[in-house]
Amino acid sequence: MITFLFCAATAGAENYPYRSDFLWVTSPSHADWLYEIGQKATVEIQLYKYGVAVDGVEVSYEIAPDMLDATEKGKVMLRNGKATINMGTRKTPGFQDLRLVATVDGLTTKHHVKVGFSVDKITPYTQEPKDFLSFWDETLKQYQKPVEVSRELAKEYCTDKIDCWLVKLKTDREHYIYGYLSMPKNASAGSLAAVMCPPGAGVKTIKEPLRHKYYAENGFIRFETEIHGMNPTWSEQDFKDIQSAFSSRDNGYLINGISDRDRYYMRHVYGGMVAAMRYLQSLPEWDGRNLAVQGGSQGGALALITAALCKDVTLCVANHPALTDMAGYAEKGRTGGYPNWKDSGILTQQNIKTLAYYDVINFCRYVKCPVRMTWGYNDSTCSPTTSYAAWNTLNCPKEPFITPINEHWTSETMERQHMEWIKSKLK
């Protein structure tokens, strides 16, 4: 049974948007926002402007399967700021999205809420290729350790408690990744657990190396990485030039080489994550036992993938993983995962074959270490449908942390709790 955890600070951040005149409150008839197939869901909606209930204003709404086009539209009138909408039910496991729009004094405000039906029965579209394991066994032969390593003290990120270095790893014959490595000052040999944090999606580098400094302050080695070989010390203009060249939907890295599993961009990225873990294992300060990986969105995907590919990983934390059931949209009426290639023309049969070798779903089947996974139901970047597809596929010790109201974000409190969870599981 999944336990639903509601964090007051998180809910407040969502229900009271920063400097917004409007406040929406949506209350599904089931407190946990979950139903079984055949059960009808109703949602009480409330709208306030400046904290005063909006009266006599019409709210337009759409009801749609998660991330898909609307199947029903309607209107309700707010009385003393309130109205109730019947969302109906689903015939198959999944989520329904109630999308709301109102115009008050000439200003338009929007909100939405997703509720789930028989979510423990959500299954993925993605199937495992017969040679999935042999493909990755062969690929990883060249990623058992970095080809080259350089490390330079990043004095601007050192504190009185921790030291920080900028690390450059050559992960294979052609590719590099950069990362900020931090640990307690004067750490003794064999004394520290290690945690790697892969990045979210995008052509970008590491902008906040001290955001998670509390890992090092609590006795961890922390390695915050990027995946594109982009030196964090480059100028802002250098980043913009590269981003403009490689971030578009037509030529972005997630479609680079997608028609050929051996040339797909993410092949060296996944291999590079393993090489990075091998680097952490080579550090004299590592305790030789505890090796964790933690990330969100694309980083959550890479965390699960690394845990499957690197058998030495002992703990994994993944927030709303991207790259999950990516080809799901190829089936009519099915929700797919980020990068959300619905109606894009990208999901050809050949590309779908390639994606099967890179989809989180097929790696989830081989994760053996304990996993802490977090997701929110209102997420419209990495949908709750695909998060459940991953969760239901995992066959390892696993613990959920679900905050239904969250969209594609986590609070600083949640991030800190990840570290506490890892710390509680150390051997």
Short mmCIF file of C-alpha atoms in Angstrom, two decimals:
data_model
loop_
_atom_site.label_atom_id
_atom_site.label_comp_id
_atom_site.label_asym_id
_atom_site.label_seq_id
_atom_site.Cartn_x
_atom_site.Cartn_y
_atom_site.Cartn_z
CA MET A 1 0.00 0.00 0.00
CA ILE A 2 1.38 3.40 -0.98
CA THR A 3 1.38 6.06 1.72
CA PHE A 4 0.52 9.60 0.62
CA LEU A 5 2.51 12.31 2.30
CA PHE A 6 1.34 15.91 2.34
CA CYS A 7 3.89 18.56 3.28
CA ALA A 8 2.35 21.77 4.59
CA ALA A 9 5.12 23.91 3.15
CA THR A 10 4.83 22.24 -0.25
CA ALA A 11 1.05 22.57 -0.40
CA GLY A 12 1.31 26.18 0.60
CA ALA A 13 3.78 26.89 -2.17
CA GLU A 14 1.35 25.42 -4.71
CA ASN A 15 -1.93 26.80 -3.33
CA TYR A 16 -0.61 30.30 -2.74
CA PRO A 17 1.29 31.18 -5.93
CA TYR A 18 3.96 33.78 -5.48
CA ARG A 19 2.53 37.30 -5.94
CA SER A 20 -0.64 36.08 -7.66
CA ASP A 21 -3.95 37.87 -7.25
CA PHE A 22 -5.79 34.57 -7.55
CA LEU A 23 -6.02 31.46 -5.44
CA TRP A 24 -7.54 28.20 -6.73
CA VAL A 25 -8.36 25.39 -4.31
CA THR A 26 -9.41 22.04 -5.78
CA SER A 27 -10.66 19.26 -3.50
CA PRO A 28 -11.31 15.82 -5.05
CA SER A 29 -14.00 13.75 -3.35
CA HIS A 30 -11.37 11.16 -2.36
CA ALA A 31 -8.80 12.70 -0.03
CA ASP A 32 -5.92 10.85 -1.69
CA TRP A 33 -7.09 11.83 -5.22
CA LEU A 34 -7.33 8.14 -6.17
CA TYR A 35 -10.27 6.03 -7.36
CA GLU A 36 -10.92 2.62 -8.79
CA ILE A 37 -12.12 2.11 -12.34
CA GLY A 38 -15.87 2.63 -12.35
CA GLN A 39 -15.90 4.99 -9.38
CA LYS A 40 -16.99 8.55 -10.17
CA ALA A 41 -14.75 11.43 -9.16
CA THR A 42 -16.12 14.83 -8.24
CA VAL A 43 -14.04 17.91 -7.51
CA GLU A 44 -15.08 20.95 -5.53
CA ILE A 45 -13.41 24.02 -6.95
CA GLN A 46 -12.90 27.32 -5.17
CA LEU A 47 -11.58 30.58 -6.57
CA TYR A 48 -10.53 33.67 -4.65
CA LYS A 49 -9.24 37.07 -5.74
CA TYR A 50 -7.27 38.99 -3.14
CA GLY A 51 -8.51 36.36 -0.68
CA VAL A 52 -12.19 37.17 -1.40
CA ALA A 53 -14.47 34.48 -2.81
CA VAL A 54 -15.34 35.11 -6.47
CA ASP A 55 -19.09 35.10 -7.03
CA GLY A 56 -21.18 34.90 -10.19
CA VAL A 57 -18.26 34.12 -12.49
CA GLU A 58 -18.35 31.31 -15.02
CA VAL A 59 -15.59 28.71 -15.05
CA SER A 60 -14.91 26.85 -18.28
CA TYR A 61 -13.47 23.38 -17.90
CA GLU A 62 -12.10 20.48 -19.89
CA ILE A 63 -11.73 16.87 -18.81
CA ALA A 64 -8.95 14.96 -20.55
CA PRO A 65 -6.89 11.82 -20.17
CA ASP A 66 -3.47 12.68 -18.73
CA MET A 67 -1.46 14.79 -21.26
CA LEU A 68 -4.00 14.15 -24.06
CA ASP A 69 -6.75 16.10 -25.80
CA ALA A 70 -9.98 16.90 -24.00
CA THR A 71 -12.85 14.42 -24.24
CA GLU A 72 -15.40 16.61 -22.47
CA LYS A 73 -15.99 20.33 -22.05
CA GLY A 74 -18.39 22.31 -19.88
CA LYS A 75 -19.08 25.38 -17.75
CA VAL A 76 -20.08 25.96 -14.14
CA MET A 77 -21.03 29.08 -12.23
CA LEU A 78 -19.21 30.03 -9.04
CA ARG A 79 -21.47 30.78 -6.09
CA ASN A 80 -19.66 32.31 -3.13
CA GLY A 81 -16.45 31.16 -4.76
CA LYS A 82 -17.43 27.50 -5.07
CA ALA A 83 -18.72 24.95 -7.59
CA THR A 84 -18.58 21.18 -8.02
CA ILE A 85 -17.61 19.35 -11.21
CA ASN A 86 -18.30 15.69 -11.95
CA MET A 87 -15.24 14.23 -13.68
CA GLY A 88 -16.84 10.82 -14.24
CA THR A 89 -14.57 7.78 -14.34
CA ARG A 90 -12.18 5.82 -16.56
CA LYS A 91 -12.48 2.42 -18.19
CA THR A 92 -8.72 1.80 -18.04
CA PRO A 93 -6.05 2.53 -15.39
CA GLY A 94 -4.67 6.04 -15.58
CA PHE A 95 -5.22 9.70 -14.75
CA GLN A 96 -7.84 12.26 -15.75
CA ASP A 97 -7.01 15.97 -15.87
CA LEU A 98 -9.54 18.67 -14.98
CA ARG A 99 -8.44 21.91 -16.67
CA LEU A 100 -10.00 25.15 -15.43
CA VAL A 101 -10.19 28.68 -16.86
CA ALA A 102 -11.97 31.76 -15.50
CA THR A 103 -11.97 35.44 -16.39
CA VAL A 104 -12.40 37.81 -13.46
CA ASP A 105 -12.47 41.59 -13.99
CA GLY A 106 -10.84 41.15 -17.37
CA LEU A 107 -8.04 38.94 -16.06
CA THR A 108 -7.77 35.27 -17.04
CA THR A 109 -6.64 32.67 -14.52
CA LYS A 110 -6.05 28.96 -15.06
CA HIS A 111 -5.59 25.89 -12.91
CA HIS A 112 -5.83 22.12 -13.17
CA VAL A 113 -6.01 18.98 -11.05
CA LYS A 114 -5.39 15.32 -11.93
CA VAL A 115 -6.99 12.31 -10.26
CA GLY A 116 -6.02 8.67 -10.74
CA PHE A 117 -7.98 5.47 -11.38
CA SER A 118 -6.65 2.00 -10.45
CA VAL A 119 -3.13 3.40 -10.59
CA ASP A 120 -1.50 0.24 -9.25
CA LYS A 121 -2.60 -1.45 -12.47
CA ILE A 122 -0.94 1.03 -14.83
CA THR A 123 1.37 -0.91 -17.15
CA PRO A 124 3.87 0.44 -19.70
CA TYR A 125 3.69 0.39 -23.47
CA THR A 126 7.43 -0.19 -23.78
CA GLN A 127 8.61 -3.76 -24.32
CA GLU A 128 12.09 -5.11 -23.64
CA PRO A 129 14.20 -6.06 -26.70
CA LYS A 130 15.48 -9.62 -26.58
CA ASP A 131 19.09 -8.45 -26.73
CA PHE A 132 18.65 -5.54 -24.27
CA LEU A 133 21.09 -6.91 -21.69
CA SER A 134 23.69 -8.04 -24.21
CA PHE A 135 23.56 -4.63 -25.92
CA TRP A 136 24.35 -2.85 -22.68
CA ASP A 137 26.91 -5.44 -21.57
CA GLU A 138 28.81 -4.80 -24.79
CA THR A 139 28.39 -1.02 -24.55
CA LEU A 140 29.67 -0.82 -20.98
CA LYS A 141 32.95 -2.55 -21.79
CA GLN A 142 34.35 0.88 -22.71
CA TYR A 143 32.97 2.64 -19.62
CA GLN A 144 34.52 0.69 -16.77
CA LYS A 145 36.63 3.68 -15.85
CA PRO A 146 37.22 7.20 -17.18
CA VAL A 147 39.80 7.49 -19.96
CA GLU A 148 41.20 10.67 -18.39
CA VAL A 149 40.57 12.62 -15.19
CA SER A 150 41.49 16.17 -14.22
CA ARG A 151 40.55 17.88 -10.97
CA GLU A 152 40.99 21.50 -9.90
CA LEU A 153 40.10 23.07 -6.57
CA ALA A 154 37.07 25.38 -6.98
CA LYS A 155 37.98 27.86 -4.24
CA GLU A 156 34.84 29.92 -4.82
CA TYR A 157 32.72 26.97 -3.66
CA CYS A 158 34.81 25.86 -0.70
CA THR A 159 33.61 26.73 2.79
CA ASP A 160 34.95 26.37 6.28
CA LYS A 161 33.41 22.87 6.35
CA ILE A 162 33.79 21.47 2.84
CA ASP A 163 36.13 21.43 -0.12
CA CYS A 164 34.90 21.52 -3.70
CA TRP A 165 36.66 20.63 -6.95
CA LEU A 166 35.77 21.00 -10.61
CA VAL A 167 36.28 17.59 -12.21
CA LYS A 168 36.60 16.82 -15.92
CA LEU A 169 36.13 13.20 -16.96
CA LYS A 170 36.83 11.84 -20.42
CA THR A 171 34.31 9.01 -20.43
CA ASP A 172 35.21 7.41 -23.77
CA ARG A 173 37.31 8.24 -26.81
CA GLU A 174 35.23 11.29 -27.73
CA HIS A 175 33.10 12.51 -24.83
CA TYR A 176 33.57 14.41 -21.60
CA ILE A 177 31.44 15.28 -18.62
CA TYR A 178 32.11 17.89 -15.95
CA GLY A 179 31.12 17.76 -12.33
CA TYR A 180 31.57 19.52 -9.01
CA LEU A 181 32.92 17.16 -6.38
CA SER A 182 32.48 18.14 -2.74
CA MET A 183 33.34 16.45 0.56
CA PRO A 184 34.18 17.35 4.16
CA LYS A 185 37.51 19.04 4.70
CA ASN A 186 40.35 16.72 5.64
CA ALA A 187 38.28 13.57 5.17
CA SER A 188 40.17 10.43 6.06
CA ALA A 189 40.61 7.47 3.73
CA GLY A 190 37.69 5.05 3.54
CA SER A 191 35.36 7.22 5.60
CA LEU A 192 32.69 8.60 3.25
CA ALA A 193 29.63 7.34 1.38
CA ALA A 194 29.36 8.68 -2.18
CA VAL A 195 26.36 10.18 -3.99
CA MET A 196 26.22 11.16 -7.66
CA CYS A 197 23.59 13.61 -8.93
CA PRO A 198 22.98 13.58 -12.71
CA PRO A 199 21.27 16.63 -14.29
CA GLY A 200 17.79 17.45 -15.48
CA ALA A 201 17.03 17.84 -19.18
CA GLY A 202 18.49 20.52 -21.39
CA VAL A 203 21.76 21.70 -22.87
CA LYS A 204 23.13 23.31 -19.75
CA THR A 205 25.78 23.00 -17.11
CA ILE A 206 25.94 23.15 -13.32
CA LYS A 207 24.76 26.50 -11.98
CA GLU A 208 24.26 25.82 -8.27
CA PRO A 209 27.04 23.54 -7.02
CA LEU A 210 26.41 24.58 -3.42
CA ARG A 211 22.64 23.99 -3.49
CA HIS A 212 23.17 20.56 -1.93
CA LYS A 213 26.24 21.37 0.15
CA TYR A 214 24.51 19.74 3.12
CA TYR A 215 25.51 16.36 1.69
CA ALA A 216 29.20 17.10 2.22
CA GLU A 217 28.40 18.77 5.54
CA ASN A 218 26.77 15.51 6.62
CA GLY A 219 29.72 13.33 5.70
CA PHE A 220 29.11 12.47 2.04
CA ILE A 221 31.09 12.69 -1.14
CA ARG A 222 28.75 14.55 -3.54
CA PHE A 223 29.30 14.63 -7.32
CA GLU A 224 27.01 17.05 -9.19
CA THR A 225 27.34 16.46 -12.94
CA GLU A 226 26.35 17.64 -16.38
CA ILE A 227 26.28 15.36 -19.45
CA HIS A 228 27.29 17.43 -22.50
CA GLY A 229 30.93 18.26 -21.85
CA MET A 230 30.06 21.90 -21.07
CA ASN A 231 32.60 23.49 -18.76
CA PRO A 232 30.78 25.42 -16.00
CA THR A 233 33.40 28.17 -16.19
CA TRP A 234 32.52 29.12 -19.77
CA SER A 235 30.93 32.49 -20.37
CA GLU A 236 27.17 32.93 -20.47
CA GLN A 237 27.41 33.76 -24.19
CA ASP A 238 29.21 30.47 -24.89
CA PHE A 239 26.33 28.60 -23.28
CA LYS A 240 23.73 30.55 -25.22
CA ASP A 241 25.48 29.86 -28.53
CA ILE A 242 25.58 26.12 -27.88
CA GLN A 243 22.03 26.02 -26.54
CA SER A 244 20.67 27.77 -29.62
CA ALA A 245 22.38 25.22 -31.84
CA PHE A 246 21.42 22.05 -29.99
CA SER A 247 18.28 22.70 -27.97
CA SER A 248 15.54 22.89 -30.59
CA ARG A 249 12.88 20.24 -31.05
CA ASP A 250 14.22 19.47 -34.54
CA ASN A 251 17.88 18.98 -33.68
CA GLY A 252 17.92 18.50 -29.91
CA TYR A 253 20.17 15.93 -28.31
CA LEU A 254 17.27 13.61 -27.42
CA ILE A 255 16.62 12.98 -31.12
CA ASN A 256 20.27 13.01 -32.20
CA GLY A 257 20.91 9.63 -33.86
CA ILE A 258 17.53 8.28 -32.77
CA SER A 259 17.11 6.05 -35.81
CA ASP A 260 20.17 3.96 -34.90
CA ARG A 261 20.54 2.41 -31.44
CA ASP A 262 24.36 2.37 -31.80
CA ARG A 263 24.57 6.07 -32.70
CA TYR A 264 21.90 7.50 -30.42
CA TYR A 265 23.22 10.40 -28.33
CA MET A 266 22.09 8.94 -25.03
CA ARG A 267 24.26 5.85 -25.45
CA HIS A 268 27.40 7.71 -24.39
CA VAL A 269 25.43 9.59 -21.72
CA TYR A 270 24.30 6.37 -20.03
CA GLY A 271 27.78 4.91 -20.35
CA GLY A 272 29.24 8.14 -18.98
CA MET A 273 27.14 7.80 -15.84
CA VAL A 274 28.73 4.41 -15.18
CA ALA A 275 32.21 5.83 -15.79
CA ALA A 276 31.42 8.62 -13.32
CA MET A 277 30.40 6.09 -10.68
CA ARG A 278 33.66 4.22 -11.27
CA TYR A 279 35.48 7.49 -10.68
CA LEU A 280 33.75 7.91 -7.32
CA GLN A 281 34.73 4.36 -6.42
CA SER A 282 38.36 5.21 -7.13
CA LEU A 283 38.48 8.04 -4.60
CA PRO A 284 40.50 7.13 -1.50
CA GLU A 285 37.91 8.80 0.75
CA TRP A 286 35.08 6.50 -0.46
CA ASP A 287 34.13 3.95 2.21
CA GLY A 288 34.06 1.04 -0.26
CA ARG A 289 30.42 0.17 0.52
CA ASN A 290 27.87 2.94 0.07
CA LEU A 291 27.31 4.25 -3.46
CA ALA A 292 24.12 6.21 -4.17
CA VAL A 293 22.64 8.08 -7.12
CA GLN A 294 19.98 10.80 -6.87
CA GLY A 295 18.28 13.06 -9.38
CA GLY A 296 15.07 14.59 -10.70
CA SER A 297 13.32 14.56 -14.09
CA GLN A 298 16.01 13.55 -16.60
CA GLY A 299 18.26 13.21 -13.57
CA GLY A 300 15.68 10.87 -12.02
CA ALA A 301 15.75 8.80 -15.19
CA LEU A 302 19.54 8.70 -15.16
CA ALA A 303 19.49 7.72 -11.49
CA LEU A 304 17.33 4.65 -12.18
CA ILE A 305 19.31 3.80 -15.32
CA THR A 306 22.63 4.07 -13.48
CA ALA A 307 21.31 1.91 -10.65
CA ALA A 308 20.45 -0.77 -13.21
CA LEU A 309 23.72 -0.56 -15.17
CA CYS A 310 26.10 -0.19 -12.22
CA LYS A 311 25.51 -3.17 -9.95
CA ASP A 312 27.59 -1.58 -7.19
CA VAL A 313 24.97 1.14 -6.60
CA THR A 314 23.47 0.55 -3.16
CA LEU A 315 20.75 3.28 -3.03
CA CYS A 316 18.74 5.25 -5.59
CA VAL A 317 16.51 8.33 -5.28
CA ALA A 318 14.49 9.40 -8.32
CA ASN A 319 12.10 12.35 -8.58
CA HIS A 320 9.42 12.20 -11.32
CA PRO A 321 11.66 10.36 -13.83
CA ALA A 322 11.68 11.52 -17.44
CA LEU A 323 12.52 9.25 -20.43
CA THR A 324 9.86 6.82 -19.16
CA ASP A 325 7.54 5.02 -21.59
CA MET A 326 8.58 7.56 -24.21
CA ALA A 327 6.90 5.71 -27.08
CA GLY A 328 3.59 5.42 -25.24
CA TYR A 329 1.99 8.07 -27.45
CA ALA A 330 2.32 5.70 -30.41
CA GLU A 331 -0.76 3.89 -29.10
CA LYS A 332 -3.96 5.88 -29.55
CA GLY A 333 -5.33 7.13 -26.26
CA ARG A 334 -2.21 6.28 -24.26
CA THR A 335 -0.11 8.74 -22.26
CA GLY A 336 3.61 8.74 -23.00
CA GLY A 337 6.61 10.14 -21.20
CA TYR A 338 8.92 13.11 -21.53
CA PRO A 339 10.07 14.36 -24.08
CA ASN A 340 6.33 14.08 -24.87
CA TRP A 341 6.57 13.37 -28.59
CA LYS A 342 2.82 13.25 -29.16
CA ASP A 343 1.90 14.12 -32.77
CA SER A 344 5.52 15.00 -33.50
CA GLY A 345 6.30 12.52 -36.26
CA ILE A 346 9.28 11.29 -34.23
CA LEU A 347 7.67 8.04 -33.09
CA THR A 348 8.29 6.01 -36.24
CA GLN A 349 8.63 2.26 -35.94
CA GLN A 350 12.41 2.48 -36.34
CA ASN A 351 12.74 5.18 -33.69
CA ILE A 352 10.50 3.24 -31.32
CA LYS A 353 12.85 0.25 -31.69
CA THR A 354 15.80 2.46 -30.72
CA LEU A 355 13.99 4.03 -27.76
CA ALA A 356 13.29 0.61 -26.25
CA TYR A 357 17.02 0.29 -25.53
CA TYR A 358 17.03 3.64 -23.71
CA ASP A 359 13.68 3.77 -21.94
CA VAL A 360 13.64 3.90 -18.13
CA ILE A 361 11.01 1.16 -18.08
CA ASN A 362 13.42 -1.48 -19.34
CA PHE A 363 16.08 -0.44 -16.83
CA CYS A 364 13.58 -0.51 -13.94
CA ARG A 365 13.31 -4.25 -14.46
CA TYR A 366 16.97 -4.64 -13.44
CA VAL A 367 17.27 -2.25 -10.48
CA LYS A 368 18.06 -4.31 -7.38
CA CYS A 369 19.01 -1.71 -4.77
CA PRO A 370 16.47 0.10 -2.56
CA VAL A 371 14.73 2.97 -4.35
CA ARG A 372 13.02 6.07 -2.99
CA MET A 373 10.83 7.54 -5.72
CA THR A 374 8.86 10.78 -5.60
CA TRP A 375 6.23 12.25 -7.91
CA GLY A 376 3.25 14.59 -8.00
CA TYR A 377 -0.07 14.09 -9.75
CA ASN A 378 -0.35 17.57 -11.27
CA ASP A 379 2.92 17.15 -13.18
CA SER A 380 2.45 17.87 -16.89
CA THR A 381 6.11 17.47 -17.83
CA CYS A 382 6.74 13.97 -16.48
CA SER A 383 3.23 12.65 -16.10
CA PRO A 384 1.99 10.69 -13.07
CA THR A 385 0.89 8.00 -15.52
CA THR A 386 4.47 7.27 -16.57
CA SER A 387 5.75 7.63 -13.00
CA TYR A 388 3.35 4.87 -11.99
CA ALA A 389 4.42 2.82 -15.00
CA ALA A 390 7.99 2.98 -13.68
CA TRP A 391 6.96 2.42 -10.07
CA ASN A 392 4.85 -0.61 -10.93
CA THR A 393 7.71 -2.09 -12.97
CA LEU A 394 10.32 -1.79 -10.21
CA ASN A 395 10.86 -5.13 -8.51
CA CYS A 396 13.18 -4.10 -5.69
CA PRO A 397 12.84 -2.69 -2.17
CA LYS A 398 11.07 0.62 -2.79
CA GLU A 399 9.57 3.50 -0.83
CA PRO A 400 7.28 6.19 -2.33
CA PHE A 401 7.02 9.83 -1.40
CA ILE A 402 3.95 11.20 -3.19
CA THR A 403 2.78 14.82 -3.02
CA PRO A 404 -0.32 14.90 -5.27
CA ILE A 405 -0.48 18.69 -5.65
CA ASN A 406 3.09 19.00 -6.97
CA GLU A 407 3.68 19.86 -10.57
CA HIS A 408 7.18 19.48 -11.99
CA TRP A 409 9.09 20.57 -8.91
CA THR A 410 10.22 19.51 -5.48
CA SER A 411 10.61 21.67 -2.40
CA GLU A 412 13.91 22.23 -0.64
CA THR A 413 12.43 20.29 2.28
CA MET A 414 11.85 17.26 0.05
CA GLU A 415 15.36 17.52 -1.37
CA ARG A 416 16.80 17.54 2.14
CA GLN A 417 14.67 14.52 3.05
CA HIS A 418 16.28 12.59 0.20
CA MET A 419 19.65 13.03 1.88
CA GLU A 420 18.20 11.97 5.21
CA TRP A 421 16.73 8.85 3.59
CA ILE A 422 20.08 7.92 2.05
CA LYS A 423 21.82 8.57 5.37
CA SER A 424 19.35 6.29 7.18
CA LYS A 425 20.11 3.43 4.78
CA LEU A 426 23.91 3.46 4.94
CA LYS A 427 25.60 0.18 5.73
#
